[in-house]
Tab-separated table of C-alpha atoms and ligand atoms in Angstrom:
chain	number	residue	atom	x	y	z
F	1	MET	CA	-13.405	-6.824	6.505
F	2	ILE	CA	-13.041	-8.342	3.065
F	3	VAL	CA	-10.701	-11.247	2.465
F	4	LYS	CA	-9.763	-11.992	-1.156
F	5	LEU	CA	-8.419	-15.459	-1.818
F	6	LYS	CA	-5.657	-16.329	-4.267
F	7	ARG	CA	-6.558	-17.687	-7.747
F	8	SER	CA	-5.587	-21.247	-7.039
F	9	VAL	CA	-5.934	-22.370	-3.501
F	10	ASN	CA	-5.548	-25.492	-1.484
F	11	LYS	CA	-8.995	-26.456	-0.155
F	12	GLU	CA	-7.594	-27.463	3.231
F	13	ASP	CA	-6.100	-23.986	3.623
F	14	VAL	CA	-9.478	-22.423	2.971
F	15	VAL	CA	-11.149	-24.686	5.512
F	16	ALA	CA	-8.486	-23.743	8.060
F	17	LEU	CA	-9.040	-20.047	7.351
F	18	LYS	CA	-12.812	-20.393	7.748
F	19	GLU	CA	-12.437	-22.292	11.010
F	20	HIS	CA	-10.020	-19.658	12.264
F	21	LEU	CA	-12.396	-16.772	11.453
F	22	THR	CA	-15.378	-18.575	12.980
F	23	SER	CA	-13.402	-19.319	16.145
F	24	LYS	CA	-12.727	-15.571	16.450
F	25	GLY	CA	-16.480	-14.937	16.433
F	26	PHE	CA	-16.779	-13.679	12.839
F	27	GLU	CA	-19.558	-14.481	10.409
F	28	ILE	CA	-18.413	-15.357	6.871
F	29	HIS	CA	-20.309	-14.486	3.684
F	30	GLU	CA	-18.778	-16.259	0.738
F	31	SER	CA	-18.744	-14.981	-2.844
F	32	LEU	CA	-17.251	-17.654	-5.035
F	33	GLY	CA	-16.211	-16.457	-8.487
F	34	HIS	CA	-14.577	-18.245	-11.418
F	35	THR	CA	-11.181	-16.648	-10.917
F	36	TYR	CA	-11.325	-15.224	-7.416
F	37	SER	CA	-13.313	-15.918	-4.270
F	38	ILE	CA	-14.108	-13.293	-1.712
F	39	PHE	CA	-15.130	-13.592	1.932
F	40	GLY	CA	-17.154	-10.818	3.479
F	41	VAL	CA	-16.226	-11.129	7.158
F	42	VAL	CA	-18.629	-9.540	9.600
F	43	GLY	CA	-17.915	-8.753	13.264
F	44	ASP	CA	-15.972	-6.402	15.494
F	45	THR	CA	-12.483	-6.094	14.036
F	46	ALA	CA	-11.267	-3.326	16.385
F	47	GLY	CA	-9.068	-5.655	18.428
F	48	PHE	CA	-8.237	-8.009	15.564
F	49	ASP	CA	-4.906	-7.934	13.724
F	50	LEU	CA	-6.040	-8.082	10.100
F	51	ARG	CA	-2.497	-8.628	8.871
F	52	SER	CA	-2.347	-11.919	10.788
F	53	LEU	CA	-4.566	-13.438	8.055
F	54	TYR	CA	-1.683	-13.202	5.576
F	55	ALA	CA	-0.214	-16.126	7.493
F	56	PHE	CA	-2.779	-18.293	5.643
F	57	PRO	CA	-1.292	-19.299	2.261
F	58	CYS	CA	-4.692	-18.912	0.524
F	59	VAL	CA	-5.096	-15.228	1.438
F	60	ASP	CA	-4.300	-12.718	-1.292
F	61	ASN	CA	-5.608	-9.476	0.207
F	62	VAL	CA	-7.341	-8.249	3.360
F	63	ILE	CA	-9.276	-4.988	3.287
F	64	ARG	CA	-10.570	-3.189	6.357
F	65	VAL	CA	-14.108	-1.871	6.021
F	66	GLN	CA	-14.618	-0.550	9.546
F	67	GLU	CA	-12.349	2.144	11.053
F	68	PRO	CA	-10.229	0.785	13.925
F	69	PHE	CA	-11.206	3.661	16.233
F	70	LYS	CA	-14.502	3.598	18.124
F	71	LYS	CA	-14.929	6.278	20.788
F	72	VAL	CA	-13.272	8.860	18.548
F	73	ASN	CA	-15.498	7.888	15.605
F	74	ARG	CA	-18.214	10.240	14.376
F	75	LYS	CA	-20.293	7.222	13.397
F	76	LEU	CA	-20.747	6.485	17.094
F	77	LYS	CA	-21.404	10.104	18.125
F	78	SER	CA	-22.694	12.379	15.404
F	79	GLU	CA	-22.726	15.686	17.282
F	80	ASP	CA	-19.534	17.747	17.726
F	81	THR	CA	-17.800	17.371	21.083
F	82	VAL	CA	-17.527	20.696	22.898
F	83	ILE	CA	-15.016	20.819	25.738
F	84	ASP	CA	-15.532	23.357	28.493
F	85	VAL	CA	-12.278	24.572	30.032
F	86	ASN	CA	-13.229	26.781	32.988
F	87	GLY	CA	-15.946	28.426	30.909
F	88	VAL	CA	-13.943	28.620	27.645
F	89	LYS	CA	-15.629	26.393	25.072
F	90	ILE	CA	-13.554	24.424	22.565
F	91	GLY	CA	-15.500	23.053	19.599
F	92	GLY	CA	-18.958	23.754	18.171
F	93	ASP	CA	-19.469	27.307	16.906
F	94	LYS	CA	-16.384	28.761	18.607
F	95	VAL	CA	-12.891	29.483	17.346
F	96	VAL	CA	-10.624	29.329	20.380
F	97	VAL	CA	-7.256	31.087	20.250
F	98	MET	CA	-4.457	29.987	22.560
F	99	GLY	CA	-1.476	32.318	22.612
F	100	GLY	CA	1.752	32.664	24.547
F	101	PRO	CA	5.462	31.971	24.492
F	102	CYS	CA	7.064	28.740	23.325
F	103	SER	CA	8.971	28.671	26.638
F	104	ILE	CA	8.209	30.339	29.924
F	105	GLU	CA	11.385	32.254	30.750
F	106	SER	CA	10.520	34.444	33.753
F	107	ARG	CA	7.546	35.975	35.583
F	108	GLU	CA	8.138	39.298	33.853
F	109	GLN	CA	8.339	37.753	30.366
F	110	LEU	CA	5.179	35.691	30.865
F	111	ASP	CA	3.294	38.647	32.357
F	112	ILE	CA	4.097	40.945	29.415
F	113	ILE	CA	3.064	38.318	26.845
F	114	ALA	CA	-0.062	37.179	28.755
F	115	LYS	CA	-1.274	40.776	29.068
F	116	ALA	CA	-0.797	41.295	25.331
F	117	VAL	CA	-2.528	38.089	24.210
F	118	LYS	CA	-5.421	38.723	26.594
F	119	GLU	CA	-5.884	42.290	25.335
F	120	SER	CA	-5.924	41.014	21.755
F	121	GLY	CA	-8.808	38.634	22.565
F	122	ALA	CA	-7.100	35.255	23.031
F	123	THR	CA	-8.810	33.177	25.711
F	124	ILE	CA	-6.200	30.547	26.651
F	125	LEU	CA	-2.581	31.145	27.666
F	126	ARG	CA	0.107	28.765	26.402
F	127	GLY	CA	3.596	28.386	27.865
F	128	GLY	CA	6.128	25.562	27.788
F	129	ALA	CA	7.880	24.553	31.007
F	130	PHE	CA	9.204	21.144	29.926
F	131	LYS	CA	10.679	21.543	26.458
F	132	PRO	CA	11.263	18.655	24.036
F	133	ARG	CA	14.471	20.014	22.433
F	134	THR	CA	16.358	18.214	19.677
F	135	SER	CA	19.657	19.049	21.368
F	136	PRO	CA	20.352	18.239	25.025
F	137	TYR	CA	22.369	21.493	25.147
F	138	SER	CA	19.371	23.664	24.197
F	139	TYR	CA	17.167	25.346	26.792
F	140	GLN	CA	15.120	22.657	28.541
F	141	GLY	CA	12.535	24.839	30.300
F	142	MET	CA	11.828	26.008	33.844
F	143	GLY	CA	10.137	22.783	34.936
F	144	VAL	CA	7.607	22.830	37.774
F	145	GLU	CA	8.519	26.414	38.674
F	146	GLY	CA	7.394	27.390	35.161
F	147	LEU	CA	4.050	25.628	35.668
F	148	GLN	CA	3.533	27.549	38.925
F	149	LEU	CA	4.239	30.835	37.134
F	150	LEU	CA	1.844	29.855	34.363
F	151	LYS	CA	-0.957	29.229	36.838
F	152	GLU	CA	-0.225	32.490	38.678
F	153	ILE	CA	-0.218	34.615	35.498
F	154	GLY	CA	-3.200	32.742	34.039
F	155	ASN	CA	-5.164	33.554	37.209
F	156	LYS	CA	-4.064	37.184	37.057
F	157	TYR	CA	-5.516	37.607	33.553
F	158	GLY	CA	-8.421	35.185	33.973
F	159	MET	CA	-7.163	32.749	31.343
F	160	PRO	CA	-7.065	28.942	31.505
F	161	VAL	CA	-3.565	27.670	30.735
F	162	ILE	CA	-1.982	24.941	28.612
F	163	SER	CA	1.475	23.400	28.839
F	164	GLU	CA	3.290	20.365	27.444
F	165	LEU	CA	3.762	17.205	29.524
F	166	MET	CA	6.582	14.877	28.456
F	167	SER	CA	6.491	12.033	30.984
F	168	ASN	CA	4.229	10.224	33.455
F	169	GLU	CA	6.371	11.465	36.326
F	170	PHE	CA	4.869	14.970	36.399
F	171	ILE	CA	1.183	14.151	35.898
F	172	PRO	CA	0.263	15.230	39.489
F	173	GLU	CA	1.919	18.634	39.017
F	174	PHE	CA	0.207	19.158	35.677
F	175	CYS	CA	-3.151	18.224	37.224
F	176	GLU	CA	-2.534	20.848	39.880
F	177	TYR	CA	-1.217	23.738	37.767
F	178	VAL	CA	-2.594	23.497	34.228
F	179	ASP	CA	-6.079	23.426	32.698
F	180	ILE	CA	-5.177	21.613	29.462
F	181	ILE	CA	-2.330	19.115	29.135
F	182	GLN	CA	-0.526	19.317	25.804
F	183	ILE	CA	1.001	16.146	24.377
F	184	GLY	CA	3.624	17.136	21.867
F	185	ALA	CA	4.260	15.738	18.408
F	186	ARG	CA	7.199	13.687	19.685
F	187	ASN	CA	5.055	11.899	22.274
F	188	MET	CA	1.961	11.221	20.191
F	189	GLN	CA	2.674	7.510	20.318
F	190	ASN	CA	4.018	7.325	23.861
F	191	PHE	CA	1.397	4.749	24.757
F	192	ALA	CA	2.397	4.477	28.417
F	193	LEU	CA	1.749	8.215	28.742
F	194	LEU	CA	-1.519	8.065	26.780
F	195	LYS	CA	-2.808	5.268	29.019
F	196	GLU	CA	-2.161	7.354	32.146
F	197	LEU	CA	-3.925	10.344	30.581
F	198	GLY	CA	-6.957	8.141	30.068
F	199	LYS	CA	-7.272	7.856	33.842
F	200	ILE	CA	-7.418	11.580	34.637
F	201	ASP	CA	-10.138	14.173	34.255
F	202	LYS	CA	-8.228	16.916	32.387
F	203	PRO	CA	-8.614	18.064	28.802
F	204	ILE	CA	-5.757	16.767	26.638
F	205	LEU	CA	-4.517	18.567	23.534
F	206	LEU	CA	-3.020	15.811	21.398
F	207	LYS	CA	-0.670	17.004	18.693
F	208	ARG	CA	-0.189	14.960	15.544
F	209	GLY	CA	3.271	13.439	15.273
F	210	PHE	CA	5.201	14.917	12.353
F	211	SER	CA	5.506	11.510	10.694
F	212	ASN	CA	2.172	10.029	11.667
F	213	THR	CA	-0.886	9.301	9.577
F	214	ILE	CA	-4.299	10.666	10.478
F	215	GLU	CA	-5.416	7.161	11.438
F	216	GLU	CA	-2.451	6.709	13.805
F	217	TRP	CA	-3.246	10.097	15.364
F	218	LEU	CA	-6.886	9.125	15.886
F	219	MET	CA	-5.796	5.787	17.382
F	220	SER	CA	-3.686	7.717	19.910
F	221	ALA	CA	-6.770	9.760	20.802
F	222	GLU	CA	-8.596	6.433	21.125
F	223	TYR	CA	-6.033	5.326	23.741
F	224	ILE	CA	-6.945	8.313	25.924
F	225	MET	CA	-10.678	7.885	25.403
F	226	ALA	CA	-10.570	4.106	25.883
F	227	GLY	CA	-9.078	4.778	29.322
F	228	GLY	CA	-12.081	6.900	30.267
F	229	ASN	CA	-11.022	10.481	29.486
F	230	ASP	CA	-13.228	11.826	26.699
F	231	LYS	CA	-11.850	15.384	26.756
F	232	VAL	CA	-9.499	15.184	23.794
F	233	ILE	CA	-8.640	18.100	21.487
F	234	LEU	CA	-6.719	17.230	18.327
F	235	CYS	CA	-3.998	19.568	17.059
F	236	GLU	CA	-2.353	19.537	13.631
F	237	ARG	CA	1.107	21.138	13.744
F	238	GLY	CA	2.593	20.273	10.368
F	239	ILE	CA	4.224	17.143	9.035
F	240	ARG	CA	7.609	16.334	7.508
F	241	THR	CA	7.748	16.541	3.738
F	242	PHE	CA	10.509	17.139	1.180
F	243	GLU	CA	9.912	20.920	1.293
F	244	PRO	CA	12.692	22.715	3.180
F	245	TYR	CA	11.311	26.259	2.920
F	246	THR	CA	9.025	25.728	5.895
F	247	ARG	CA	9.911	23.894	9.124
F	248	ASN	CA	7.035	21.478	8.446
F	249	THR	CA	4.214	21.343	5.908
F	250	LEU	CA	0.858	22.328	7.365
F	251	ASP	CA	-1.547	19.565	6.403
F	252	ILE	CA	-4.661	21.697	6.228
F	253	SER	CA	-6.616	18.797	4.757
F	254	THR	CA	-6.635	17.224	8.217
F	255	VAL	CA	-9.358	19.676	9.231
F	256	PRO	CA	-12.114	18.464	6.864
F	257	ILE	CA	-10.865	14.876	7.075
F	258	VAL	CA	-10.849	14.758	10.882
F	259	LYS	CA	-14.208	16.546	10.969
F	260	LYS	CA	-15.628	13.786	8.799
F	261	LEU	CA	-14.051	10.921	10.757
F	262	SER	CA	-14.392	12.233	14.293
F	263	HIS	CA	-16.556	14.369	16.571
F	264	LEU	CA	-13.522	15.730	18.452
F	265	PRO	CA	-12.471	19.382	18.124
F	266	VAL	CA	-9.456	20.013	15.889
F	267	ILE	CA	-7.206	23.026	16.192
F	268	ILE	CA	-4.166	24.175	14.214
F	269	ASP	CA	-0.690	25.189	15.330
F	270	PRO	CA	0.572	27.338	12.455
F	271	SER	CA	3.716	28.381	14.374
F	272	HIS	CA	5.395	24.958	14.437
F	273	ALA	CA	4.132	24.210	10.929
F	274	ALA	CA	5.607	27.350	9.387
F	275	GLY	CA	8.691	27.829	11.540
F	276	LYS	CA	8.665	31.454	10.337
F	277	TRP	CA	6.592	34.238	11.887
F	278	ASP	CA	5.702	35.880	8.583
F	279	LEU	CA	3.765	32.805	7.427
F	280	VAL	CA	1.732	32.408	10.618
F	281	GLU	CA	-1.059	34.836	9.729
F	282	SER	CA	-1.894	33.281	6.343
F	283	LEU	CA	-1.881	29.754	7.741
F	284	SER	CA	-4.077	30.812	10.671
F	285	LEU	CA	-6.700	32.425	8.467
F	286	ALA	CA	-6.679	29.442	6.094
F	287	SER	CA	-7.162	27.113	9.063
F	288	ILE	CA	-10.233	28.962	10.290
F	289	ALA	CA	-11.632	29.035	6.741
F	290	ALA	CA	-11.079	25.263	6.521
F	291	GLY	CA	-13.250	24.797	9.626
F	292	ALA	CA	-10.695	24.487	12.431
F	293	ASP	CA	-12.015	24.924	15.969
F	294	GLY	CA	-9.098	27.093	16.974
F	295	LEU	CA	-5.438	28.015	16.867
F	296	ILE	CA	-2.439	27.742	19.170
F	297	ILE	CA	0.097	30.457	18.407
F	298	GLU	CA	3.510	31.369	19.767
F	299	VAL	CA	3.855	35.005	20.814
F	300	HIS	CA	6.928	36.785	22.191
F	301	HIS	CA	7.568	40.476	22.868
F	302	GLU	CA	11.292	40.056	22.132
F	303	PRO	CA	11.464	37.110	19.709
F	304	GLU	CA	15.112	37.823	18.900
F	305	ASN	CA	15.955	36.997	22.536
F	306	ALA	CA	13.488	34.098	23.015
F	307	MET	CA	14.917	30.954	24.624
F	308	SER	CA	13.163	28.842	21.965
F	309	ASP	CA	11.276	29.280	18.685
F	310	GLY	CA	11.787	33.057	18.351
F	311	ALA	CA	11.852	32.721	14.554
F	312	GLN	CA	8.221	31.613	14.497
F	313	SER	CA	6.907	33.811	17.320
F	314	LEU	CA	4.639	36.749	16.572
F	315	LYS	CA	5.204	40.088	18.257
F	316	PRO	CA	2.131	41.320	20.169
F	317	LYS	CA	1.260	43.876	17.473
F	318	LYS	CA	1.201	41.210	14.732
F	319	PHE	CA	-0.775	38.895	16.992
F	320	LYS	CA	-3.371	41.619	17.530
F	321	GLU	CA	-3.710	42.061	13.780
F	322	LEU	CA	-4.074	38.299	13.371
F	323	MET	CA	-6.880	38.281	15.962
F	324	ARG	CA	-8.698	41.077	14.110
F	325	LYS	CA	-8.562	39.204	10.802
F	326	SER	CA	-9.436	35.880	12.454
F	327	THR	CA	-12.669	37.395	13.760
F	328	ILE	CA	-13.692	38.302	10.205
F	329	ILE	CA	-12.965	34.825	8.789
F	330	ALA	CA	-14.674	33.165	11.770
F	331	GLU	CA	-17.793	35.228	11.080
F	332	ALA	CA	-17.834	33.989	7.483
F	333	MET	CA	-17.819	30.466	8.931
F	334	ASN	CA	-20.760	31.307	11.254
F	335	LYS	CA	-18.460	31.107	14.255
F	336	THR	CA	-17.248	33.519	16.889
F	337	VAL	CA	-13.743	33.974	18.270
P	401	PEP	C1	5.544	23.452	21.359
P	401	PEP	O1	4.320	23.606	21.363
P	401	PEP	O2	6.338	24.305	21.782
P	401	PEP	C2	6.099	22.215	20.742
P	401	PEP	C3	7.296	21.757	21.057
P	401	PEP	O3	5.260	21.650	19.843
P	401	PEP	P1	5.390	20.332	18.912
P	401	PEP	O4	5.216	19.167	19.821
P	401	PEP	O5	4.272	20.500	17.937
P	401	PEP	O6	6.750	20.369	18.245
P	402	MN	MN1	7.719	25.947	20.296
């Protein structure tokens, strides 16, 4: 880190600052100028609260040089991480497509949608059983029974399955019934949950919180990896901006940025970004062109009657068309769907 001192400083303050930094194990390289002095501070700052240095009256500015994330960092692992989910590869030269309903509603509903997404070429089945709804009066999901149906239908069509976990309480059930655990936008910084996920051996799809920075998102991934679980898939699902036309604003720039900063796979959820089904295709194709490792898309055969997110769900025919076009864009990116 770089510490810039104020123009006029009390010498005793500077001595105290130097002693403090040395006691923390840092090496100090001093650059003393006429108007300003700068300390180049060398050492591992990952666990150090840089802002604490502002408590010294002589400190004007502290600048971080090293990223605060380690295991997630591409500087520590240059090759792309590829996660194998029962033979389906996520990352590398693949574009994985996960499709299915926002909420699992019944065996029949899930069967119809799973059959359609499988026939269109998707390789992972999504379905929510525990739903994070804004209103307590909205449909909350089928719970564990939904997870059991998801596993049953996933097995029937030979597709690994993904579902959202909201609390530590159901980790054993998720380990039993799902192949990828989804952590939703609202729980991205539920650190108690992230710590528990670090202890298990299941791929985790970590969505970006709608008001979180890329660095905060990567630090949440770091929580999981620091605990010992290195199977993390990042998922951008749109962030809150001033634009009301879409439900969220898809931050497509996360793809090249995350690719530069991290070795982890990054996929896009255009459904929750757009909030409208007729925008999903364009956002999906743009995501693949930007270098995303995959998509997670909501599909429903009767979106007008869906228990949640019907407005953003694609009908099977539209999903099939999206898969056809995705294959073409993936090819241009030297990838296969
Ligand atoms: C979902 O996938 O249905 C969902 C609730 O996603 P998010 O956490 O991105 O809102
Ligand atoms: Mn949804």
